[in-house]
CSV table of C-alpha atoms in Angstrom, one decimal:
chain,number,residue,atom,x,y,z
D,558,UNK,CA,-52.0,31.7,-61.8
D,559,UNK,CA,-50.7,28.8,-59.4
D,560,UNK,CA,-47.6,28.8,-60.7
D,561,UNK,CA,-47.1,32.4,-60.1
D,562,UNK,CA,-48.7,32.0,-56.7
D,563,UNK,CA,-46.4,29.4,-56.6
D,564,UNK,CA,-43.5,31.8,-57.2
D,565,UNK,CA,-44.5,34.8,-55.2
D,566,UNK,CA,-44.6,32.2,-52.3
D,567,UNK,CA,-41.4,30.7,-52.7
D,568,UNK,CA,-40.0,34.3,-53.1
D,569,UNK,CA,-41.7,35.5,-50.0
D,570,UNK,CA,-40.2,32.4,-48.3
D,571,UNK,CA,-36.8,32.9,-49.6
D,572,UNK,CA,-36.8,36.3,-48.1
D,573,UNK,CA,-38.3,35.2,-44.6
D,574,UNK,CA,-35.6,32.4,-44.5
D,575,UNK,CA,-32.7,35.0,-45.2
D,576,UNK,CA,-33.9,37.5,-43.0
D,577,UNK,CA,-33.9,34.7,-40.1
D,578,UNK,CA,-30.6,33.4,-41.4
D,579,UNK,CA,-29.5,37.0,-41.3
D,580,UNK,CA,-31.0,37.3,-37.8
D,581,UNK,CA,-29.7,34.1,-36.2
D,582,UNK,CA,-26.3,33.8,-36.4
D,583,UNK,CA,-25.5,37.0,-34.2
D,584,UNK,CA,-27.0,34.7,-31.6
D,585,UNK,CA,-25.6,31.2,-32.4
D,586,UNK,CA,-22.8,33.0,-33.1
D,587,UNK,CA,-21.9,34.3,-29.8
D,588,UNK,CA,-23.1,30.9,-27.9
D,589,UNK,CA,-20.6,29.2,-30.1
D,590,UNK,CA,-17.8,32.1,-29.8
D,591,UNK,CA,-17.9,32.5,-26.3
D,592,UNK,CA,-16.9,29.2,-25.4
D,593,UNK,CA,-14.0,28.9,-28.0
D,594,UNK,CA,-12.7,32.0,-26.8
D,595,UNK,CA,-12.8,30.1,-23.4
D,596,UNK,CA,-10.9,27.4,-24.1
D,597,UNK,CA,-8.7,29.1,-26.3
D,598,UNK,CA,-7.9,31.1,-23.2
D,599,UNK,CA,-7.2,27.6,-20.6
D,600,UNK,CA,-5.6,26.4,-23.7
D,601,UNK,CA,-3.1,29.3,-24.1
D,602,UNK,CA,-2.7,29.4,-20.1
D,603,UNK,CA,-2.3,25.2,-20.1
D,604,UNK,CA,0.4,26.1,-22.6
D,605,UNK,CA,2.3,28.5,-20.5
D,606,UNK,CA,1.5,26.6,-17.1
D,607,UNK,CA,4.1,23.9,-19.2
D,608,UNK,CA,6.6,25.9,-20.0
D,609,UNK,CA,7.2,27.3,-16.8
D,610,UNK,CA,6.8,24.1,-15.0
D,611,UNK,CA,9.5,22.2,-17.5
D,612,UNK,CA,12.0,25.5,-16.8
D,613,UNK,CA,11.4,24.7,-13.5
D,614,UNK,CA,12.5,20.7,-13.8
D,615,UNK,CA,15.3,21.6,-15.9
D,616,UNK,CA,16.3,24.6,-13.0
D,617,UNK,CA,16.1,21.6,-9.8
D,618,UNK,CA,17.8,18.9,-12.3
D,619,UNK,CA,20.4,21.1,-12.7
D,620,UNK,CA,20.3,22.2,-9.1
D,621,UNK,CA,20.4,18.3,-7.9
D,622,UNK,CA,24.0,18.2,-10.1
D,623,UNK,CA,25.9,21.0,-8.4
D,624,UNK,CA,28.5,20.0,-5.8
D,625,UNK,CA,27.4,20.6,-2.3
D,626,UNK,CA,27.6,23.9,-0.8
D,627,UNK,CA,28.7,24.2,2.7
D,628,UNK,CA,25.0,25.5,4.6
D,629,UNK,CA,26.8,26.9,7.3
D,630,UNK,CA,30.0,29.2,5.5
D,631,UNK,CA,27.1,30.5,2.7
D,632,UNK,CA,27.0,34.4,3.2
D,633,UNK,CA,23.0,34.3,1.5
D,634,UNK,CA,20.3,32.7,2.0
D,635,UNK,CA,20.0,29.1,0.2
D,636,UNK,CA,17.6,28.8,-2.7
D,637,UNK,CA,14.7,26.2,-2.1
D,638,UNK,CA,15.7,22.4,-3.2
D,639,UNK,CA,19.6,24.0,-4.0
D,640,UNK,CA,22.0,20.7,-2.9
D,641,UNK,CA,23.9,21.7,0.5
D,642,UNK,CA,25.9,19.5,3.4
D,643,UNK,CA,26.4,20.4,6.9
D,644,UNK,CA,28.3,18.8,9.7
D,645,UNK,CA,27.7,18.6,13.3
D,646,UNK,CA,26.4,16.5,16.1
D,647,UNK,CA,22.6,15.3,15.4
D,648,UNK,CA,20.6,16.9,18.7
D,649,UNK,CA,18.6,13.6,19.0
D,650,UNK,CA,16.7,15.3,22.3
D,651,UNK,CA,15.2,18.4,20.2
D,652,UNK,CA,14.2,16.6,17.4
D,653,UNK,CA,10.4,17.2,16.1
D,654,UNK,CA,7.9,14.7,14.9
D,655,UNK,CA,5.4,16.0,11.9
D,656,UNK,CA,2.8,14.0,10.9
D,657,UNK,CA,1.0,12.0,11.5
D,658,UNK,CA,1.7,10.3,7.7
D,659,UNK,CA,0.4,7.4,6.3
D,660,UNK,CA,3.2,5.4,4.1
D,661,UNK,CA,2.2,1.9,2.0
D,662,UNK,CA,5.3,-0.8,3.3
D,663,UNK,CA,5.3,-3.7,1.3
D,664,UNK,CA,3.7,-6.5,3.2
D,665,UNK,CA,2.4,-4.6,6.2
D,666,UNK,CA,0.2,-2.3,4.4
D,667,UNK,CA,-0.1,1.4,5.4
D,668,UNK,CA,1.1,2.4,8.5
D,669,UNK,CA,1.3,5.6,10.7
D,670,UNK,CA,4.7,7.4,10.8
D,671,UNK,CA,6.2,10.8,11.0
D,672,UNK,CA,8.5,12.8,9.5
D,673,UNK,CA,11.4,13.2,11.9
D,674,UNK,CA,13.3,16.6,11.9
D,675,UNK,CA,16.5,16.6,14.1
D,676,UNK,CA,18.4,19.8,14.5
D,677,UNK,CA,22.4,19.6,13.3
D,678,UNK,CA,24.7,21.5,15.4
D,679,UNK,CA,28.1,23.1,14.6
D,680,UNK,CA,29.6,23.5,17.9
D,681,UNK,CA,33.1,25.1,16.0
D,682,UNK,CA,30.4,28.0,14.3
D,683,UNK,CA,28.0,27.6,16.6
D,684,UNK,CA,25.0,27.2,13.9
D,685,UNK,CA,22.2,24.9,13.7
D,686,UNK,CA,20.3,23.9,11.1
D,687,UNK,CA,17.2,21.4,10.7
D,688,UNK,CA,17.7,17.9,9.0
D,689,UNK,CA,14.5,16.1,7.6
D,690,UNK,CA,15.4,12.5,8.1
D,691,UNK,CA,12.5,11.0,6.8
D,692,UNK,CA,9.4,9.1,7.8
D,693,UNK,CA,9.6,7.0,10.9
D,694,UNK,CA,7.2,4.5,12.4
D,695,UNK,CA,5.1,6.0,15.2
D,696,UNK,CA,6.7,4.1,17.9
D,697,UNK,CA,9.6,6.2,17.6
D,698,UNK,CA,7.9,9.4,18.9
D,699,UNK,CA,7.7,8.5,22.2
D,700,UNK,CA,11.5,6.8,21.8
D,701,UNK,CA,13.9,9.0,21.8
D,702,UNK,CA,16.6,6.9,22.6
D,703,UNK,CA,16.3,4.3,19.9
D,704,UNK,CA,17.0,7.5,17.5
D,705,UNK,CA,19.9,8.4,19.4
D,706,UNK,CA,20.9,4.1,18.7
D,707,UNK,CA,20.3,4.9,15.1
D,708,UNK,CA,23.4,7.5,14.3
D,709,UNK,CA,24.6,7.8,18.1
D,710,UNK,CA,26.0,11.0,19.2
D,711,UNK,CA,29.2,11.1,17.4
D,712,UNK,CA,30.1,13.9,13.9
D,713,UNK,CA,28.2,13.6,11.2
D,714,UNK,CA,27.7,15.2,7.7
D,715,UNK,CA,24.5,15.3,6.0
D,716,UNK,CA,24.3,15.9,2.7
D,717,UNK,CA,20.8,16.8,1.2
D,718,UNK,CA,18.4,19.1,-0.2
D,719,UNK,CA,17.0,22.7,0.9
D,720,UNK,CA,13.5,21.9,1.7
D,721,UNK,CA,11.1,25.2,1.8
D,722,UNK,CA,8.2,25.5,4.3
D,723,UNK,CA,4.9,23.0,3.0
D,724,UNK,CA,1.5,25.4,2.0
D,725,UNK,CA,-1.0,23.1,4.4
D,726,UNK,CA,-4.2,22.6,2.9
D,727,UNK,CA,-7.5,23.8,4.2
D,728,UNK,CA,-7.9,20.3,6.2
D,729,UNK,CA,-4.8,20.5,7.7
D,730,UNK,CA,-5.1,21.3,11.7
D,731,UNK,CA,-2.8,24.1,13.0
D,732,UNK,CA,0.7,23.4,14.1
D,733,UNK,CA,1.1,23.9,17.9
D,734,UNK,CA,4.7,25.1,18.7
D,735,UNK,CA,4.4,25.8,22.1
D,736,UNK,CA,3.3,21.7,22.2
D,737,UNK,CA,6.0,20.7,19.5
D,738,UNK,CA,2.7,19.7,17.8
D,739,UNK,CA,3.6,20.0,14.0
D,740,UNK,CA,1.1,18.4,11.6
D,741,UNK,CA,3.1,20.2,8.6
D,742,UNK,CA,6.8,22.0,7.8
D,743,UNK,CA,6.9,25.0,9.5
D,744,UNK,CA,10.5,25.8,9.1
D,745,UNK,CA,10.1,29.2,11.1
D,746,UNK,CA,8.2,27.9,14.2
D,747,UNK,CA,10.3,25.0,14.4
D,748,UNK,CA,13.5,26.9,14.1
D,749,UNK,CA,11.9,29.4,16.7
């Protein structure tokens, strides 16, 4: 008799165990398929988010390899970071400081600058165009004429890059164009 006892127990636990094996696995099962699906999904997305961005480095490279085109004889508007020159006189006395920006410079550490932004004017077309020159020290914001000492007044041709408007971040103050207060590229309030 204890051996059948024995039996019918282990039989009646068999069946208890099965029908909580049976019972369980819908619900581990869906904490454990829920989360692959997930990061199947940001894995799939991470894969596209790739693709797109390494079309878009082979796109500029190839951009940064075309010959010039002329900014002021183009008929259509210039595609962002497309390689383009103008010529014309460098407007020293409207040009716009954005910033303030921090750079690193080797041995003094990181200083306050701007990004100085000098209109270009064509007087033969009569067009104008904005030229990012590049970070300057702060002292040159309230210098206008050591700017003017830098390329003088004379023809030039600038050869560069078509630079799109920045997205500011949520920390970023408002530009002030009625102050020529820029904090961030604006291109249309600066060209305004």
């Amino acid at each position: 008799m204890g051996v059948k006892e024995s039996g019918a127990a282990a039989r009646a636990a068999a069946r208890a165990s099965s029908q909580f094996q049976e019972e369980a696995p819908g619900f581990s099962s869906l904490v454990l398929y829920v989360p692959s699906v997930v990061c199947g999904f940001l894995a799939y997305w991470q894969f596209e988010r790739k693709t797109w961005k390494d079309e878009l480095i082979v796109l500029r490279a190839r951009m940064l390899t075309e010959a010039p085109r002329d900014l002021f004889s183009l008929e259509d508007e210039p595609r962002p970071y497309e390689n383009v020159s103008a010529a014309g006189v460098l407007q020293h006395d409207s040009s716009l400081f954005v910033g303030p920006r921090p750079k690193s410079l080797p041995g003094l550490g990181i200083q306050s600058g701007y990004l100085l932004i000098t209109p270009i004017y064509d007087e033969a077309r009569k067009c104008v165009a904005m030229v990012n020159r590049g970070w300057v020290p702060k002292s040159w914001k309230d210098d206008v004429e050591a700017i003017s000492k830098v390329t003088g007044s004379s023809r030039v041709e600038v050869v560069g890059v078509v630079q799109p408007s920045e997205e500011p971040s949520q920390f970023m103050p408002e530009n002030v164009p009625s102050e020529g207060v820029f904090h961030w590229l604006d291109i249309p309030s600066m060209t305004a």
